[in-house]
């Protein structure tokens, strides 16, 4: 074993399959103009949808809180790491989402693992959309409950799984906005089925929170789903909120169950209190600066009509996540490298994150992009499309079967 030859072999296979991933080193703030390996680029792959990660109010709130509270929280929430700032943020998030209570988690991944394991166990059934985020899939598989998946956004398929579930507790889990595709779950219909079959409903709103709904309160607000209709609402703070961490909001019983039983809540250090202070500042901006969402909507419209005119295929998304479907792993890498050589940073998303043959450029738009920056991207995409050979154009995939995973 000493030489790790088997590990080297499997890494080499990953390379020859065009699936090897590498990290870029960023030496500037999370803004559209970034410095990557010493070079200035224009980035379209951040989840900082509202441009808050580098906002002066958010930075100042963070810095002032560090002056008062220091950096580390020192312990888990149930020992002595639960600060006044964490507490204020939980109250504010509960009010913002229209729920009785909210509880903070250190990451979205941990929130999903902890919540699902605390809400269901052996004898219960968890039913998930096939396209759910990896953290939700892992959470379902690890929960001890019977794990079922339904075809993406397919209510007949969901109903079949509900009908065949055992007699224990049933938990339906879906992304609000699907992270690699950008489309929404039909949550009104999902919640009606949940009610009909006496199942709990949990939604992960990592990408809707801040960007959707009149006040930015996400898919729950967008679809008008109150706590009764959508009892377990999970949101992340590292995306549109521009900070870090996550929360689950719901009734007293749901939230207190997580505090008592979610192992990823109990056995981990609380977020730095300054992250909570910074998040309170970004929550203020999310609520009050509707113009950020309006500008984002304008960018999305312009991007979609621009790409349609070029000939590349988009997915049916109205959100800030606008993947361009390419198909093969090698072609998506080639296009992403061409974009990079023109100073544009867009990540190529490949298996296993998405199914084989559906590799894509995951373009994400942010309220911090200008219309001019968007036009730079559209011009580059048009040039690159025109440089493709006839064979490469024929190879581009447009139709994606909804049941491809
Ligand atoms: C990003 C993301 C997560 C994980 O959140 P982190 O705070 O980054 O761990 C969970 N679910 C979805 C849908 C996500 O996009």
XYZ file of C-alpha atoms and ligand atoms in Angstrom:
420
model
C 0.000 0.000 0.000
C 2.958 2.308 0.678
C 3.139 3.674 -2.865
C -0.573 4.374 -3.182
C -0.399 3.014 -6.736
C -4.125 2.340 -6.782
C -4.885 5.945 -5.843
C -2.541 7.218 -8.564
C -4.232 4.968 -11.098
C -7.712 6.187 -10.282
C -6.516 9.809 -10.432
C -5.018 9.150 -13.862
C -8.304 7.646 -15.056
C -10.120 10.742 -13.847
C -7.732 12.879 -15.894
C -8.141 10.863 -19.079
C -11.937 11.012 -18.617
C -11.756 14.847 -18.537
C -13.165 14.750 -15.006
C -10.126 15.895 -13.049
C -10.835 19.003 -11.002
C -8.358 21.669 -10.064
C -8.638 24.725 -7.859
C -8.009 28.267 -8.941
C -6.289 30.530 -6.473
C -8.145 33.828 -6.091
C -6.247 36.773 -4.675
C -8.962 39.403 -4.559
C -12.450 39.898 -3.125
C -15.522 38.103 -4.458
C -16.534 40.655 -7.097
C -17.045 40.335 -10.883
C -13.472 41.557 -11.470
C -11.170 39.072 -9.788
C -7.490 38.325 -9.716
C -6.851 34.668 -10.493
C -3.284 33.383 -10.470
C -2.072 36.949 -10.794
C -4.318 37.696 -13.767
C -7.410 39.942 -13.867
C -10.551 38.123 -15.020
C -14.262 38.804 -15.256
C -16.116 36.113 -13.361
C -19.571 34.642 -13.988
C -19.494 31.753 -11.569
C -20.004 33.164 -8.107
C -23.065 32.478 -5.958
C -22.820 36.009 -4.562
C -26.085 36.788 -6.384
C -26.722 40.187 -4.837
C -23.147 41.399 -4.647
C -23.040 41.479 -0.841
C -19.873 39.457 -0.127
C -17.772 42.610 -0.438
C -20.379 45.207 0.562
C -19.004 47.969 2.842
C -21.876 47.698 5.378
C -21.405 43.941 5.631
C -17.628 44.284 6.014
C -17.979 47.025 8.631
C -20.467 45.003 10.671
C -18.025 42.086 10.593
C -15.056 44.229 11.635
C -16.916 45.958 14.510
C -18.114 42.612 15.822
C -14.566 41.247 15.740
C -13.467 44.239 17.839
C -16.082 43.399 20.449
C -16.347 39.591 20.310
C -12.996 38.493 18.885
C -12.804 35.929 16.121
C -13.599 32.404 17.268
C -16.885 31.503 18.955
C -14.925 29.178 21.227
C -17.450 26.363 21.576
C -20.618 24.797 20.251
C -23.993 26.511 20.697
C -25.028 24.181 23.530
C -21.823 24.767 25.507
C -20.951 28.467 25.582
C -20.606 29.474 21.936
C -24.129 30.864 21.408
C -23.595 34.631 21.423
C -26.065 37.492 21.541
C -25.251 38.113 17.844
C -26.202 34.539 16.885
C -29.358 34.953 18.903
C -30.318 38.241 17.227
C -29.715 36.711 13.794
C -31.951 33.722 14.553
C -34.754 36.069 15.637
C -34.304 38.205 12.520
C -34.277 35.192 10.167
C -37.449 33.794 11.766
C -39.195 37.117 11.264
C -37.861 37.493 7.711
C -39.083 34.048 6.634
C -42.377 34.330 8.537
C -41.602 31.358 10.753
C -41.889 30.954 14.533
C -38.200 30.235 15.022
C -34.908 29.687 13.219
C -31.708 27.895 14.238
C -28.261 28.570 12.783
C -25.981 25.855 11.424
C -22.320 26.251 10.511
C -22.849 25.276 6.847
C -25.716 24.361 4.565
C -24.314 20.875 4.143
C -24.439 20.390 7.902
C -27.924 21.905 8.182
C -29.270 19.367 5.694
C -27.460 16.407 7.268
C -28.522 17.415 10.755
C -32.123 18.309 9.988
C -33.016 15.209 7.990
C -31.362 12.866 10.488
C -33.172 14.563 13.355
C -36.578 14.475 11.659
C -36.623 10.892 10.336
C -35.027 7.581 11.261
C -35.515 3.828 10.886
C -39.120 2.976 10.040
C -39.688 6.385 8.382
C -39.424 7.325 4.702
C -37.590 10.231 3.086
C -38.639 11.065 -0.480
C -36.383 13.320 -2.558
C -36.307 14.859 -6.028
C -33.610 13.105 -8.091
C -31.891 16.400 -8.832
C -31.580 17.471 -5.204
C -28.281 18.897 -4.004
C -25.683 16.320 -2.933
C -26.018 17.337 0.717
C -29.720 16.442 0.700
C -29.054 13.120 -1.004
C -26.289 12.301 1.489
C -28.572 13.338 4.337
C -31.357 11.063 3.136
C -29.006 8.128 2.659
C -27.478 8.624 6.108
C -30.718 9.123 7.998
C -31.552 5.456 8.555
C -34.983 6.055 6.993
C -36.075 4.278 3.835
C -34.796 6.464 0.989
C -36.849 7.059 -2.157
C -36.317 9.392 -5.099
C -38.894 10.786 -7.507
C -38.260 11.952 -11.089
C -37.347 15.609 -11.297
C -40.361 17.868 -10.630
C -42.663 14.970 -11.588
C -45.711 15.021 -9.295
C -47.079 11.678 -10.512
C -43.748 10.092 -9.640
C -43.755 11.799 -6.217
C -47.286 10.540 -5.599
C -46.262 6.967 -6.483
C -43.464 7.152 -3.928
C -45.836 8.557 -1.302
C -48.327 5.756 -1.970
C -45.672 3.087 -1.562
C -44.145 4.579 1.616
C -44.391 2.635 4.865
C -46.467 3.591 7.870
C -43.806 5.664 9.623
C -43.198 9.391 9.282
C -42.856 10.657 5.699
C -40.585 13.559 4.754
C -40.579 15.069 1.254
C -37.393 17.006 0.478
C -36.731 19.282 -2.510
C -34.451 22.078 -3.598
C -36.412 25.312 -4.055
C -34.141 26.304 -6.962
C -32.119 23.431 -8.446
C -28.487 24.380 -8.154
C -27.048 22.993 -11.388
C -30.142 23.716 -13.494
C -31.689 26.908 -12.150
C -35.316 25.792 -12.387
C -37.826 25.945 -9.523
C -39.641 23.091 -7.798
C -43.456 23.298 -8.271
C -43.833 23.837 -4.556
C -47.563 24.560 -4.491
C -48.222 21.125 -5.943
C -45.603 19.467 -3.769
C -47.156 20.975 -0.655
C -50.645 19.816 -1.652
C -49.348 16.258 -2.019
C -47.579 16.563 1.327
C -50.864 17.555 2.928
C -52.836 14.830 1.175
C -50.409 12.102 2.243
C -49.759 13.523 5.687
C -46.062 14.025 4.947
C -43.690 16.710 6.223
C -42.173 18.996 3.595
C -38.619 20.325 3.719
C -37.236 22.766 1.147
C -33.591 23.772 0.691
C -33.694 27.377 -0.498
C -29.957 27.963 -0.898
C -30.456 29.769 -4.220
C -33.880 31.386 -3.784
C -33.212 33.129 -0.498
C -32.396 36.781 -1.195
C -33.143 36.558 -4.910
C -36.809 35.453 -5.088
C -39.945 36.884 -3.493
C -41.059 40.455 -3.004
C -38.768 41.049 -0.010
C -36.167 38.456 -0.987
C -37.495 35.854 1.446
C -37.085 33.188 -1.230
C -39.262 30.425 -2.643
C -41.596 30.350 0.371
C -42.491 33.969 -0.298
C -42.503 33.478 -4.090
C -45.069 30.668 -3.826
C -46.865 32.085 -0.763
C -46.137 29.024 1.396
C -46.521 29.659 5.100
C -45.158 27.517 7.903
C -48.141 25.138 7.787
C -47.654 24.438 4.096
C -43.855 24.395 4.208
C -42.883 23.416 7.753
C -39.117 22.920 7.313
C -37.383 25.759 5.465
C -33.615 25.633 5.092
C -31.578 28.574 3.792
C -27.881 29.251 3.330
C -26.016 32.459 4.067
C -22.969 31.944 1.828
C -24.805 32.695 -1.420
C -27.091 35.736 -1.897
C -26.416 36.861 1.680
C -22.707 37.024 0.897
C -21.515 35.695 4.270
C -21.341 32.097 5.566
C -23.460 29.533 7.346
C -27.042 28.351 7.147
C -30.285 28.045 9.089
C -33.450 26.025 9.363
C -36.700 27.881 10.116
C -39.995 26.420 11.256
C -42.241 25.834 14.227
C -41.117 25.708 17.847
C -41.327 21.890 17.695
C -39.249 21.557 14.518
C -36.538 23.975 15.623
C -36.326 22.609 19.153
C -36.097 19.055 17.767
C -33.075 20.130 15.715
C -31.426 21.815 18.706
C -31.943 18.659 20.786
C -31.122 16.021 18.151
C -29.249 17.332 15.094
C -25.740 15.956 15.531
C -24.208 18.436 13.085
C -25.609 21.189 15.290
C -24.616 19.758 18.643
C -21.112 18.480 17.908
C -19.539 21.417 16.145
C -18.200 24.867 16.917
C -20.632 27.755 16.451
C -19.987 30.188 13.592
C -17.818 33.163 14.522
C -20.170 35.757 16.075
C -18.892 38.355 13.588
C -20.341 36.234 10.753
C -23.727 36.595 12.430
C -23.241 40.376 12.721
C -22.261 40.633 9.055
C -25.303 38.539 8.099
C -27.603 40.877 10.054
C -26.190 43.722 7.939
C -26.729 41.818 4.698
C -30.271 40.862 5.740
C -30.982 44.581 6.028
C -29.777 45.160 2.470
C -31.630 42.107 1.110
C -34.884 43.454 2.550
C -34.487 47.109 1.718
C -32.676 47.263 -1.606
C -35.178 45.805 -4.026
C -33.219 47.477 -6.837
C -30.588 44.711 -6.548
C -33.174 42.062 -7.425
C -34.544 44.259 -10.207
C -31.112 44.711 -11.763
C -30.509 40.965 -11.519
C -33.801 40.327 -13.356
C -32.737 42.723 -16.092
C -29.394 40.894 -16.476
C -31.143 37.515 -16.632
C -33.494 38.684 -19.425
C -30.687 40.188 -21.452
C -28.492 37.120 -21.026
C -31.223 34.694 -22.091
C -32.178 36.585 -25.224
C -28.499 37.113 -26.089
C -27.600 33.436 -25.773
C -30.692 32.333 -27.695
C -29.628 34.544 -30.568
C -26.123 33.003 -30.601
C -27.323 29.411 -30.894
C -26.176 27.860 -27.624
C -28.862 26.103 -25.574
C -30.034 27.308 -22.208
C -31.986 25.372 -19.623
C -35.500 26.437 -18.643
C -34.396 28.740 -15.857
C -35.611 32.188 -14.885
C -33.183 32.497 -11.991
C -29.627 33.786 -11.633
C -28.378 30.269 -12.432
C -28.244 30.096 -16.236
C -26.431 26.957 -17.391
C -25.427 26.671 -21.051
C -25.737 23.001 -21.984
C -22.780 21.675 -23.965
C -22.925 17.887 -23.612
C -19.524 16.253 -23.726
C -16.957 16.632 -20.994
C -14.136 17.451 -23.431
C -16.069 20.102 -25.364
C -17.236 21.890 -22.222
C -13.623 22.033 -21.042
C -12.467 23.365 -24.391
C -15.066 26.136 -24.374
C -14.380 27.008 -20.770
C -10.642 27.285 -21.581
C -11.377 29.511 -24.571
C -13.446 31.768 -22.341
C -10.639 31.833 -19.814
C -8.081 32.785 -22.441
C -10.318 35.796 -23.135
C -10.315 36.683 -19.450
C -13.726 35.208 -18.614
C -14.142 32.828 -15.716
C -17.028 30.344 -15.948
C -16.895 26.881 -14.463
C -17.423 23.755 -16.497
C -19.756 21.481 -14.537
C -19.120 17.820 -15.258
C -20.038 14.395 -13.845
C -20.532 13.322 -11.149
C -22.101 16.693 -10.300
C -24.296 16.333 -13.395
C -25.026 13.197 -15.463
C -22.639 12.094 -18.192
C -23.298 13.808 -21.504
C -24.973 16.827 -19.882
C -21.871 18.819 -19.016
C -22.519 22.505 -18.958
C -21.125 25.957 -18.385
C -22.809 27.109 -15.218
C -23.177 30.831 -15.724
C -24.321 32.688 -12.651
C -25.334 36.319 -12.752
C -25.037 38.773 -9.894
C -26.531 42.169 -9.168
C -22.932 43.377 -9.087
C -22.474 42.712 -12.834
C -22.959 45.717 -15.104
C -24.807 45.462 -18.416
C -21.478 46.212 -20.117
C -19.814 43.262 -18.377
C -22.653 41.023 -19.507
C -22.146 42.205 -23.089
C -18.459 41.265 -22.887
C -19.572 37.729 -22.045
C -22.172 37.606 -24.836
C -19.647 38.798 -27.417
C -17.151 36.152 -26.324
C -19.795 33.410 -26.441
C -20.809 34.480 -29.915
C -17.197 34.465 -31.168
C -16.534 31.067 -29.621
C -19.733 29.602 -31.072
C -18.747 30.804 -34.523
C -15.296 29.239 -34.163
C -16.753 25.778 -33.435
C -16.436 23.207 -36.203
C -19.584 21.821 -37.820
C -18.990 18.562 -35.946
C -18.688 20.355 -32.645
C -21.899 22.292 -33.295
C -23.661 19.037 -34.098
C -22.293 17.590 -30.875
C -23.908 20.316 -28.731
C -26.696 18.873 -26.631
C -29.970 20.733 -26.314
C -32.599 18.288 -25.254
C -32.188 17.009 -21.746
C -34.505 14.281 -20.654
C -36.042 15.292 -17.326
C -35.322 11.819 -16.002
C -31.715 11.752 -16.959
C -30.383 11.107 -13.451
C -24.563 25.509 -1.583
C -25.668 24.595 -1.272
C -25.717 23.906 -0.063
C -24.581 23.897 0.901
O -24.492 25.097 1.597
P -23.084 25.469 2.254
O -23.420 26.518 3.242
O -22.226 25.949 1.146
O -22.566 24.217 2.886
C -26.836 23.156 0.225
N -27.849 23.056 -0.651
C -27.832 23.684 -1.848
C -28.980 23.533 -2.774
C -26.727 24.458 -2.187
O -26.686 25.050 -3.369
